[in-house]
PDB file of C-alpha atoms in Angstrom:
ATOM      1  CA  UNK A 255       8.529   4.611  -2.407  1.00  0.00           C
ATOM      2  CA  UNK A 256      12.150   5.660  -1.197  1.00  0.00           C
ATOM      3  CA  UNK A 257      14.490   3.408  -2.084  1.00  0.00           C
ATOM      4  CA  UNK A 258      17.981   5.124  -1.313  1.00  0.00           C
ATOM      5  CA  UNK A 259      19.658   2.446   1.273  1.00  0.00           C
ATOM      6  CA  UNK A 260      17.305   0.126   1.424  1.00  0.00           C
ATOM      7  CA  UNK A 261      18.524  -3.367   1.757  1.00  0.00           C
ATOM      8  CA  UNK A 262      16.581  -5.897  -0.722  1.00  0.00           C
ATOM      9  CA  UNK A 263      15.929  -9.730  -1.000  1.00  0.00           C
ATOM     10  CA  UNK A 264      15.600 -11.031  -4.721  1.00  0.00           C
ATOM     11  CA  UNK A 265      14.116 -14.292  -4.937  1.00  0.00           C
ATOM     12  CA  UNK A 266      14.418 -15.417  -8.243  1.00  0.00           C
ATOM     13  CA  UNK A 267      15.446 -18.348 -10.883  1.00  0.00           C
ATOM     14  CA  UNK A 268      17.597 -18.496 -13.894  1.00  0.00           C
ATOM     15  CA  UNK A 269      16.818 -14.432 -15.377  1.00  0.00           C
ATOM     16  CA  UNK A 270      17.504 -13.146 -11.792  1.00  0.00           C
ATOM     17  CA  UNK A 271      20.588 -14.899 -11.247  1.00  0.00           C
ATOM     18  CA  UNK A 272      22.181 -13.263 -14.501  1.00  0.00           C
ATOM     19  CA  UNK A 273      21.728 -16.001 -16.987  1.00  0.00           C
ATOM     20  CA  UNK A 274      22.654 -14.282 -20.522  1.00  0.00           C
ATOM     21  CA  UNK A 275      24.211 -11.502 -18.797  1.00  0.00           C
ATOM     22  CA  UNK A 276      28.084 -10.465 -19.526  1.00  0.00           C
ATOM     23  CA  UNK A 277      29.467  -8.420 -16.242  1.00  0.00           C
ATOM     24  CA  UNK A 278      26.623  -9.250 -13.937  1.00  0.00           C
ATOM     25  CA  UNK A 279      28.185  -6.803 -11.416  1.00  0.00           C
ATOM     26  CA  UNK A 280      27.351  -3.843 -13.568  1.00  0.00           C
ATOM     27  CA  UNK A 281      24.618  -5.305 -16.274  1.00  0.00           C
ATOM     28  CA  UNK A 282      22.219  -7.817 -14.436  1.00  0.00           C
ATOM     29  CA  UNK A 283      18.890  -5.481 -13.203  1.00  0.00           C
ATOM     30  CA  UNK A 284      19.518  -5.544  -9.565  1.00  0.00           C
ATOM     31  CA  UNK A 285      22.952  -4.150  -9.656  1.00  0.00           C
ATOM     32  CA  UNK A 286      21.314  -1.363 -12.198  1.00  0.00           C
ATOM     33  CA  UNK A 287      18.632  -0.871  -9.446  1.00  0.00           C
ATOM     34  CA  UNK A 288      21.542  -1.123  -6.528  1.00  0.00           C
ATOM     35  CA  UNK A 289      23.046   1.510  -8.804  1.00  0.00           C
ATOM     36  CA  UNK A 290      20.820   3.988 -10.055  1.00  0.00           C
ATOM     37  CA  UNK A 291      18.630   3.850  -6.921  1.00  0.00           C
ATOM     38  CA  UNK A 292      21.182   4.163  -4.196  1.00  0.00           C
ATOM     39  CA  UNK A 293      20.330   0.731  -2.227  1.00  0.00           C
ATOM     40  CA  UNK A 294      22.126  -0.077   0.465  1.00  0.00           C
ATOM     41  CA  UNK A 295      22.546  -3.796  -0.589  1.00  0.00           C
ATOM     42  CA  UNK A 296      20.946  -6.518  -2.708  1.00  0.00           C
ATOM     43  CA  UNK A 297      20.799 -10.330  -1.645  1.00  0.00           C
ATOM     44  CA  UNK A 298      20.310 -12.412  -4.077  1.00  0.00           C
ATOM     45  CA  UNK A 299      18.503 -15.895  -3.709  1.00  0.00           C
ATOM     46  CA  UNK A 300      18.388 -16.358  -7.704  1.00  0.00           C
ATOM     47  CA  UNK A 301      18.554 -20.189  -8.639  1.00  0.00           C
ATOM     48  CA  UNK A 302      18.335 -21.088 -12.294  1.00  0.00           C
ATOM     49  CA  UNK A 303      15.851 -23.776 -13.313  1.00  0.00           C
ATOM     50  CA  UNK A 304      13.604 -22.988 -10.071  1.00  0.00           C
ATOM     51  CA  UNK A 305       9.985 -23.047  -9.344  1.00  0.00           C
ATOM     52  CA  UNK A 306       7.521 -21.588  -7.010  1.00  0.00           C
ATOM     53  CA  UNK A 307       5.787 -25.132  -6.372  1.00  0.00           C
ATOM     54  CA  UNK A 308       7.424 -28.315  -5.287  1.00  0.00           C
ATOM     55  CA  UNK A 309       8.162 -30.591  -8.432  1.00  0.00           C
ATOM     56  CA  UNK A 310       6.714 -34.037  -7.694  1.00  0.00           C
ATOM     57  CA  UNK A 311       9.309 -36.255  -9.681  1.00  0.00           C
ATOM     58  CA  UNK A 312      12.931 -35.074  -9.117  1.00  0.00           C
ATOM     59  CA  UNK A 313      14.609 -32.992 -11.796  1.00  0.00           C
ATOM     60  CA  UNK A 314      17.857 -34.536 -13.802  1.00  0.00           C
ATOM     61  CA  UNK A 315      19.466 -31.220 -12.169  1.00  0.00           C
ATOM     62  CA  UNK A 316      18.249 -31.433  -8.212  1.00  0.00           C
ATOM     63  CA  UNK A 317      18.719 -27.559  -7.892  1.00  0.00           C
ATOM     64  CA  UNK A 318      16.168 -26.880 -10.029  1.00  0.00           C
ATOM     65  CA  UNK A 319      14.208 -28.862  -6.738  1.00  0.00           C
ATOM     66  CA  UNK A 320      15.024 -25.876  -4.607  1.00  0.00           C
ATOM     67  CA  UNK A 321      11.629 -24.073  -4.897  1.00  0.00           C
ATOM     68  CA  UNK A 322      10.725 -21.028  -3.960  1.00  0.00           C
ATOM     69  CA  UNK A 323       8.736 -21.884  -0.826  1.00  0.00           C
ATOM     70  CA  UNK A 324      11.489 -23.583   0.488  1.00  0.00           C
ATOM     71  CA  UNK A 325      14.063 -21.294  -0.176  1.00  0.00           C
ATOM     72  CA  UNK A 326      12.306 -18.339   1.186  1.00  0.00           C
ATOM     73  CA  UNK A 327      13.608 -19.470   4.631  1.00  0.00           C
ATOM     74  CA  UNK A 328      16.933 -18.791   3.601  1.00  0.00           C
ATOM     75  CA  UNK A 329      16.270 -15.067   3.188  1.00  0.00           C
ATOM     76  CA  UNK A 330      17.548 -11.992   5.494  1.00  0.00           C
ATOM     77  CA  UNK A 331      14.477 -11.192   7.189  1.00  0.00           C
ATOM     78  CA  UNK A 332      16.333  -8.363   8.795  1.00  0.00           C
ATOM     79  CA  UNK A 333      15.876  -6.657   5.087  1.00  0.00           C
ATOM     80  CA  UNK A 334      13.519  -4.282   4.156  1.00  0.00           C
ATOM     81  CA  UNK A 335      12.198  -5.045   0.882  1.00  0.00           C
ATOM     82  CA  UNK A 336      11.757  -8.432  -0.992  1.00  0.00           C
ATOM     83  CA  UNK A 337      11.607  -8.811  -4.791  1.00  0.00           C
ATOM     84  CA  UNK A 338      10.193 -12.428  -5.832  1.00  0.00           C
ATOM     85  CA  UNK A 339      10.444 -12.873  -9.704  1.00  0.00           C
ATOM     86  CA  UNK A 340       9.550 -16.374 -10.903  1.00  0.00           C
ATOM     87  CA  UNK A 341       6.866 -18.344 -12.318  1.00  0.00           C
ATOM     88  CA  UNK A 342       8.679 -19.231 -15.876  1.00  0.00           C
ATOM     89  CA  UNK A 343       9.806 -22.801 -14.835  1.00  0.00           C
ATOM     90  CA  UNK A 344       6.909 -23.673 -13.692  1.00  0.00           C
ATOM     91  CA  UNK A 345       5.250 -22.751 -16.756  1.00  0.00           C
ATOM     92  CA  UNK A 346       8.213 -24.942 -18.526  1.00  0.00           C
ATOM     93  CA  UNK A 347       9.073 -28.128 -16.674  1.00  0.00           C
ATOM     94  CA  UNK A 348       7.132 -27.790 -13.168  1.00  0.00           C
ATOM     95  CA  UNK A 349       4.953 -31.295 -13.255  1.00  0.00           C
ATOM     96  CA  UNK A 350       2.835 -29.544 -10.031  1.00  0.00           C
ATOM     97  CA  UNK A 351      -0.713 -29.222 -10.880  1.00  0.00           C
ATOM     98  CA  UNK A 352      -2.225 -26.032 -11.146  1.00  0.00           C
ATOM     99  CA  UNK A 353      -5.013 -26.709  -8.379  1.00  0.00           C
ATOM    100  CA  UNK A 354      -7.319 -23.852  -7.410  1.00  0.00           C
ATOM    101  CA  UNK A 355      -7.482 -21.018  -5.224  1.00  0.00           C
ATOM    102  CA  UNK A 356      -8.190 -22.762  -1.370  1.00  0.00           C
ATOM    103  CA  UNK A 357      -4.945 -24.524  -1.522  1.00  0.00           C
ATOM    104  CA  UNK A 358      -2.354 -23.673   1.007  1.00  0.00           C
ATOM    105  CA  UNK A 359       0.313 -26.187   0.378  1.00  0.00           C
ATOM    106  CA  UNK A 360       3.469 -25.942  -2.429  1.00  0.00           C
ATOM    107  CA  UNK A 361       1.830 -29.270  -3.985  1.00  0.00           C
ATOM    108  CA  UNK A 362       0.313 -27.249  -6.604  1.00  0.00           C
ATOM    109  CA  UNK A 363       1.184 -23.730  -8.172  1.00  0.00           C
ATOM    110  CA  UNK A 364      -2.173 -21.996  -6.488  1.00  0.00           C
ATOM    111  CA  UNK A 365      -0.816 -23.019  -3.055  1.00  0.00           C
ATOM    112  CA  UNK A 366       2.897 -22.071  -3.681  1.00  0.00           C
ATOM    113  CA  UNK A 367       2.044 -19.196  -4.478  1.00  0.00           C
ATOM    114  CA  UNK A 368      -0.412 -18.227  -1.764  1.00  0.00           C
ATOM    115  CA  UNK A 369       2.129 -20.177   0.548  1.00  0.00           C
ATOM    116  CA  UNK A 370       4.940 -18.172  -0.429  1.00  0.00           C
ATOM    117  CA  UNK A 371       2.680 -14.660   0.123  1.00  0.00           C
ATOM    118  CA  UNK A 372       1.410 -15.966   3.476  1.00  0.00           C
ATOM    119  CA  UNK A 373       5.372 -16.680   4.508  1.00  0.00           C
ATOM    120  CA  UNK A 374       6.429 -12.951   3.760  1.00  0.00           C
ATOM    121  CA  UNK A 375       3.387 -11.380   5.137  1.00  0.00           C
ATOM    122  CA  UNK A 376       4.280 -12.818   8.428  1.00  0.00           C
ATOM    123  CA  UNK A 377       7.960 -12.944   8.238  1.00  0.00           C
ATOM    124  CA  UNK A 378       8.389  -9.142   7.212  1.00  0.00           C
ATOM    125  CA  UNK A 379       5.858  -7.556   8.853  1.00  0.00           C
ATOM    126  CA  UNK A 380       5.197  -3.734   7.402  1.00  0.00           C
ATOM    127  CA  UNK A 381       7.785  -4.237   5.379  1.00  0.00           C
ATOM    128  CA  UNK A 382       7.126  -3.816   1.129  1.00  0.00           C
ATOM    129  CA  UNK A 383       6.972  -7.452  -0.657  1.00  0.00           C
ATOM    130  CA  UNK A 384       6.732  -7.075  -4.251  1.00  0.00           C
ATOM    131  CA  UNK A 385       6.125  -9.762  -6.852  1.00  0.00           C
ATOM    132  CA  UNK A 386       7.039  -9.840 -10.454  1.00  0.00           C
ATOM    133  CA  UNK A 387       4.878 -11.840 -13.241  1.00  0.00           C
ATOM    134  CA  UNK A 388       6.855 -13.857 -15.985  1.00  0.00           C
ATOM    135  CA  UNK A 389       7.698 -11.750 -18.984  1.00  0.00           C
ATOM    136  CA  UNK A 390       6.907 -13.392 -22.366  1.00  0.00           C
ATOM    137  CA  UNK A 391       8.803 -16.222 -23.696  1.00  0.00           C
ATOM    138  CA  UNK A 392       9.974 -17.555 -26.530  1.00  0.00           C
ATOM    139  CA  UNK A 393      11.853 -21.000 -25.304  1.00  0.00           C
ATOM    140  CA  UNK A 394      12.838 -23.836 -27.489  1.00  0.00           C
ATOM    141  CA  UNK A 395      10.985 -22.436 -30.506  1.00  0.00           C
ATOM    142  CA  UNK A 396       7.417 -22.892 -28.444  1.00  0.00           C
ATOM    143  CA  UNK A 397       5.611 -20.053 -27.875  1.00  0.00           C
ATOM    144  CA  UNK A 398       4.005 -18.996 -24.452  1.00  0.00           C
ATOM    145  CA  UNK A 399       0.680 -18.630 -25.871  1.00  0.00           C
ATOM    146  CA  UNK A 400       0.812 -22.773 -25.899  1.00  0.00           C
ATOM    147  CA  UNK A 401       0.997 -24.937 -23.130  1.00  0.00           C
ATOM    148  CA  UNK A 402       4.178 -26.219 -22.893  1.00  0.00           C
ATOM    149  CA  UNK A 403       5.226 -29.223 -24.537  1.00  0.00           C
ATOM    150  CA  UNK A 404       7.265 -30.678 -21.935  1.00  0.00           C
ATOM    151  CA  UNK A 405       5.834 -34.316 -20.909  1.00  0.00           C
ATOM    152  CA  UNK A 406       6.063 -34.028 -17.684  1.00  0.00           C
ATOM    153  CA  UNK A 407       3.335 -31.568 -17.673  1.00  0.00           C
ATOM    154  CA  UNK A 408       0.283 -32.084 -16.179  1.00  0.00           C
ATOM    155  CA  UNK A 409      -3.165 -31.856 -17.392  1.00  0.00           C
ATOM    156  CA  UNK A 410      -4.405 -28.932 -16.437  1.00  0.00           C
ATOM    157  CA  UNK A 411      -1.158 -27.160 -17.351  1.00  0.00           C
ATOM    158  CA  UNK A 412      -1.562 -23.593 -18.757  1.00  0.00           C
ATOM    159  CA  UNK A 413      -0.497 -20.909 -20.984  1.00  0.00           C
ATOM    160  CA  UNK A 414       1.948 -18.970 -19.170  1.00  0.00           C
ATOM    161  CA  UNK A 415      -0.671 -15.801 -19.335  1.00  0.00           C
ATOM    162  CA  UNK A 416      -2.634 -18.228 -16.488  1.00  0.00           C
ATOM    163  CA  UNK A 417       0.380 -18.241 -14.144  1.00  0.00           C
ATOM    164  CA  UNK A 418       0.300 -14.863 -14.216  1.00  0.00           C
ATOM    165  CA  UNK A 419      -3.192 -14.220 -13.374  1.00  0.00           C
ATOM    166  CA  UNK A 420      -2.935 -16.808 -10.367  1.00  0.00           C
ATOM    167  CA  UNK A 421      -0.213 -14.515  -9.368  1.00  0.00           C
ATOM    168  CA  UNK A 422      -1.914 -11.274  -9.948  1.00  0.00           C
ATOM    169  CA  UNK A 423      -5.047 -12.897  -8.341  1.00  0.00           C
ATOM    170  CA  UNK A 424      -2.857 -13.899  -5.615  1.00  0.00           C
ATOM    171  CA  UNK A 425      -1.464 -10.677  -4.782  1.00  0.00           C
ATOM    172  CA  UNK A 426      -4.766  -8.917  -4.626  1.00  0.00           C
ATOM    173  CA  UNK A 427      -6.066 -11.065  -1.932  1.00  0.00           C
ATOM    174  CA  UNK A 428      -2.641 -10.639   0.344  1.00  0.00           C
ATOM    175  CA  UNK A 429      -2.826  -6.930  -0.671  1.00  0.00           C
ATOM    176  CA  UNK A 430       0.863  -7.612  -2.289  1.00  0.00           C
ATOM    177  CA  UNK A 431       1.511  -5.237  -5.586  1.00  0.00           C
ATOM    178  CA  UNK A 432       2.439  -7.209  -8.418  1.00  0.00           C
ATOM    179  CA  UNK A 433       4.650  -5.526 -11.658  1.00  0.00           C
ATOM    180  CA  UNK A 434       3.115  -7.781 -14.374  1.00  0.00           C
ATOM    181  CA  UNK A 435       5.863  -8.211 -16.810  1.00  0.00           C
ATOM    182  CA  UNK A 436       3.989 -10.028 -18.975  1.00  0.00           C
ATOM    183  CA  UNK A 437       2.100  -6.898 -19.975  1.00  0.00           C
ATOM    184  CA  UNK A 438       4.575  -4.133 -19.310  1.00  0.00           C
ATOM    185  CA  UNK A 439       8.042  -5.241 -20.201  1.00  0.00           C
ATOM    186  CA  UNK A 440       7.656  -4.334 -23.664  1.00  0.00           C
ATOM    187  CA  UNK A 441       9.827  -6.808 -25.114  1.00  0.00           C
ATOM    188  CA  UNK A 442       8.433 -10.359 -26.806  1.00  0.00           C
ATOM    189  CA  UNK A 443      10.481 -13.027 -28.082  1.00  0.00           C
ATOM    190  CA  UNK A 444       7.815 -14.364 -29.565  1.00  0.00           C
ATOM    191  CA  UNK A 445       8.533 -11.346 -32.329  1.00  0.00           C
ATOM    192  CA  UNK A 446      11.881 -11.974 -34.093  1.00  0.00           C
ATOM    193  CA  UNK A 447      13.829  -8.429 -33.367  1.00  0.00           C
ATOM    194  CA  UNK A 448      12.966  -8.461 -29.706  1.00  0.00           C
ATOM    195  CA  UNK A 449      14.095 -11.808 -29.386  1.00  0.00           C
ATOM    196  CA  UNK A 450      17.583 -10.969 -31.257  1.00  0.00           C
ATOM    197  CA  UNK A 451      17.672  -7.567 -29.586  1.00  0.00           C
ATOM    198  CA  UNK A 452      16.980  -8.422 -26.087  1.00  0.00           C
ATOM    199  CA  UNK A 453      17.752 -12.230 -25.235  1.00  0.00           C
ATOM    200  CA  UNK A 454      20.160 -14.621 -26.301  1.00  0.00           C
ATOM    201  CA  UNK A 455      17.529 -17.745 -26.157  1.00  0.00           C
ATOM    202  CA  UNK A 456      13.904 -16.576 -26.363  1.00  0.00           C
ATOM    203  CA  UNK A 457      13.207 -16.203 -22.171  1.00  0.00           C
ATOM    204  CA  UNK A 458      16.997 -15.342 -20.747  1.00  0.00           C
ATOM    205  CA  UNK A 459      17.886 -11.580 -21.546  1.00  0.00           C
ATOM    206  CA  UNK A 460      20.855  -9.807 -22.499  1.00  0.00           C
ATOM    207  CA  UNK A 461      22.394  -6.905 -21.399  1.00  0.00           C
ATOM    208  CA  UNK A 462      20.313  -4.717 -23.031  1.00  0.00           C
ATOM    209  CA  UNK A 463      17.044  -6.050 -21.901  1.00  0.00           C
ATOM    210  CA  UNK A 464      18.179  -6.184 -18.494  1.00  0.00           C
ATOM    211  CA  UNK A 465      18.583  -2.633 -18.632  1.00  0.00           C
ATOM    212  CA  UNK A 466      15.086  -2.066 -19.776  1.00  0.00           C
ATOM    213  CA  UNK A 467      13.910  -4.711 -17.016  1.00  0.00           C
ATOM    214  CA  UNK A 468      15.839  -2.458 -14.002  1.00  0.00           C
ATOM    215  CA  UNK A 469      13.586   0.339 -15.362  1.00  0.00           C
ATOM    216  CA  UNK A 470      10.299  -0.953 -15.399  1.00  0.00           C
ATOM    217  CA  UNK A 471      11.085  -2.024 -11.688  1.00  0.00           C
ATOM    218  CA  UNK A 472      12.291   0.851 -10.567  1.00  0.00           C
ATOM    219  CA  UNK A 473       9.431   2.623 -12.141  1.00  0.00           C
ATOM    220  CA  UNK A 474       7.154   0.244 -10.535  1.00  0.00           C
ATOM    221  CA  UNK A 475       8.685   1.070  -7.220  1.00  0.00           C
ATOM    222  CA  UNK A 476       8.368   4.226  -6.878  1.00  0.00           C
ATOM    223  CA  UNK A 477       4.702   4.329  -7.830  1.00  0.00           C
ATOM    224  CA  UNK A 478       4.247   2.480  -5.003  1.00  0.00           C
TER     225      UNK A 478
END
């Protein structure tokens, strides 16, 4: 894919907005892609604490209610690419059930996520729409490999490898290509010297992993 001048829509939560980042201007991975890619422009719709699905019982922080679904209306559709990373928070703290694949709604992560797929398709017609897995996490000293221990989950919450398949699954049926990040990012705070190397918490990343994160997206897109 040619990506010199194209103008891009990042929808994102807490990694995408630059959380751990010093000098987001130059270090966080969209300005790297802006950068090293030649894009035209980036708009960012990055909210920390956000999920795909609607949470059910309001947040202590109500921005972290802004989900993805809802925020996608907000977006440039005048752009030519979008860029939706997220996933992580509703691993985390989202209390939305999983449901199944059928469901078209944001009342459970299945149907946000087809939801927000079916919302692009239509709303950026011809136009690339890209989605990016969660990467692994190491957050609060609970691995990713565990359902999370937050007790507001529900019970059919997940490892976070099962939101990624949903959104892999997901993307195959829209025809959408999805970078799983999970598998290719190469970095694992669940392993002690990524986590100091790369992050500054276990899921937010530092400088230096954003760098590596700009490259396995722009790698990603221009495969495409």
């Amino acid at each position: 894919m040619e990506l010199k001048g194209k103008v891009v829509n990042i929808l994102g939560d807490s990694i995408s907005e630059g959380v751990g980042v010093t000098d987001i201007e130059n270090n966080r991975y969209d300005n790297i892609i802006k950068r090293e890619c030649g894009l035209g422009a980036v708009n960012s719709y990055a909210v920390s604490g956000s999920r795909i699905a609607h949470q059910i019982h309001a947040s202590q922080n109500p921005r972290f209610d802004l989900c993805f679904c809802g925020r996608a209306y907000d977006m440039d559709t005048s752009a030519d690419m979008v860029i939706v990373w997220g996933g992580a928070n509703d691993y985390i703290h989202g209390d939305a059930p999983i449901g199944r694949k059928g469901d078209t709604t944001p009342a459970t992560f299945y149907g946000g996520v087809y939801f927000l797929m079916n919302y692009l398709k239509k709303n950026y017609p011809g136009k690339p729409i890209i989605f990016i897995t969660p990467a692994h996490c190491c957050y609060c000293n609970s691995s990713d490999q565990k359902v999370s221990r937050r007790s507001n989950k529900r019970d059919d919450a997940m490892p976070l490898l099962g939101y990624v398949r949903i959104i892999e699954e997901m993307g195959a049926e829209f025809g959408i290509p999805v970078l799983n990040m999970y598998e290719k990012l190469g970095i694992d705070p669940n392993v002690g010297s990524d986590n100091r190397n790369y992050t500054v918490d276990g899921i937010h990343f530092n400088n230096s992993g954003h760098a590596i994160i700009a490259s396995r997206i722009i790698d990603f897109l221009r495969s495409l």
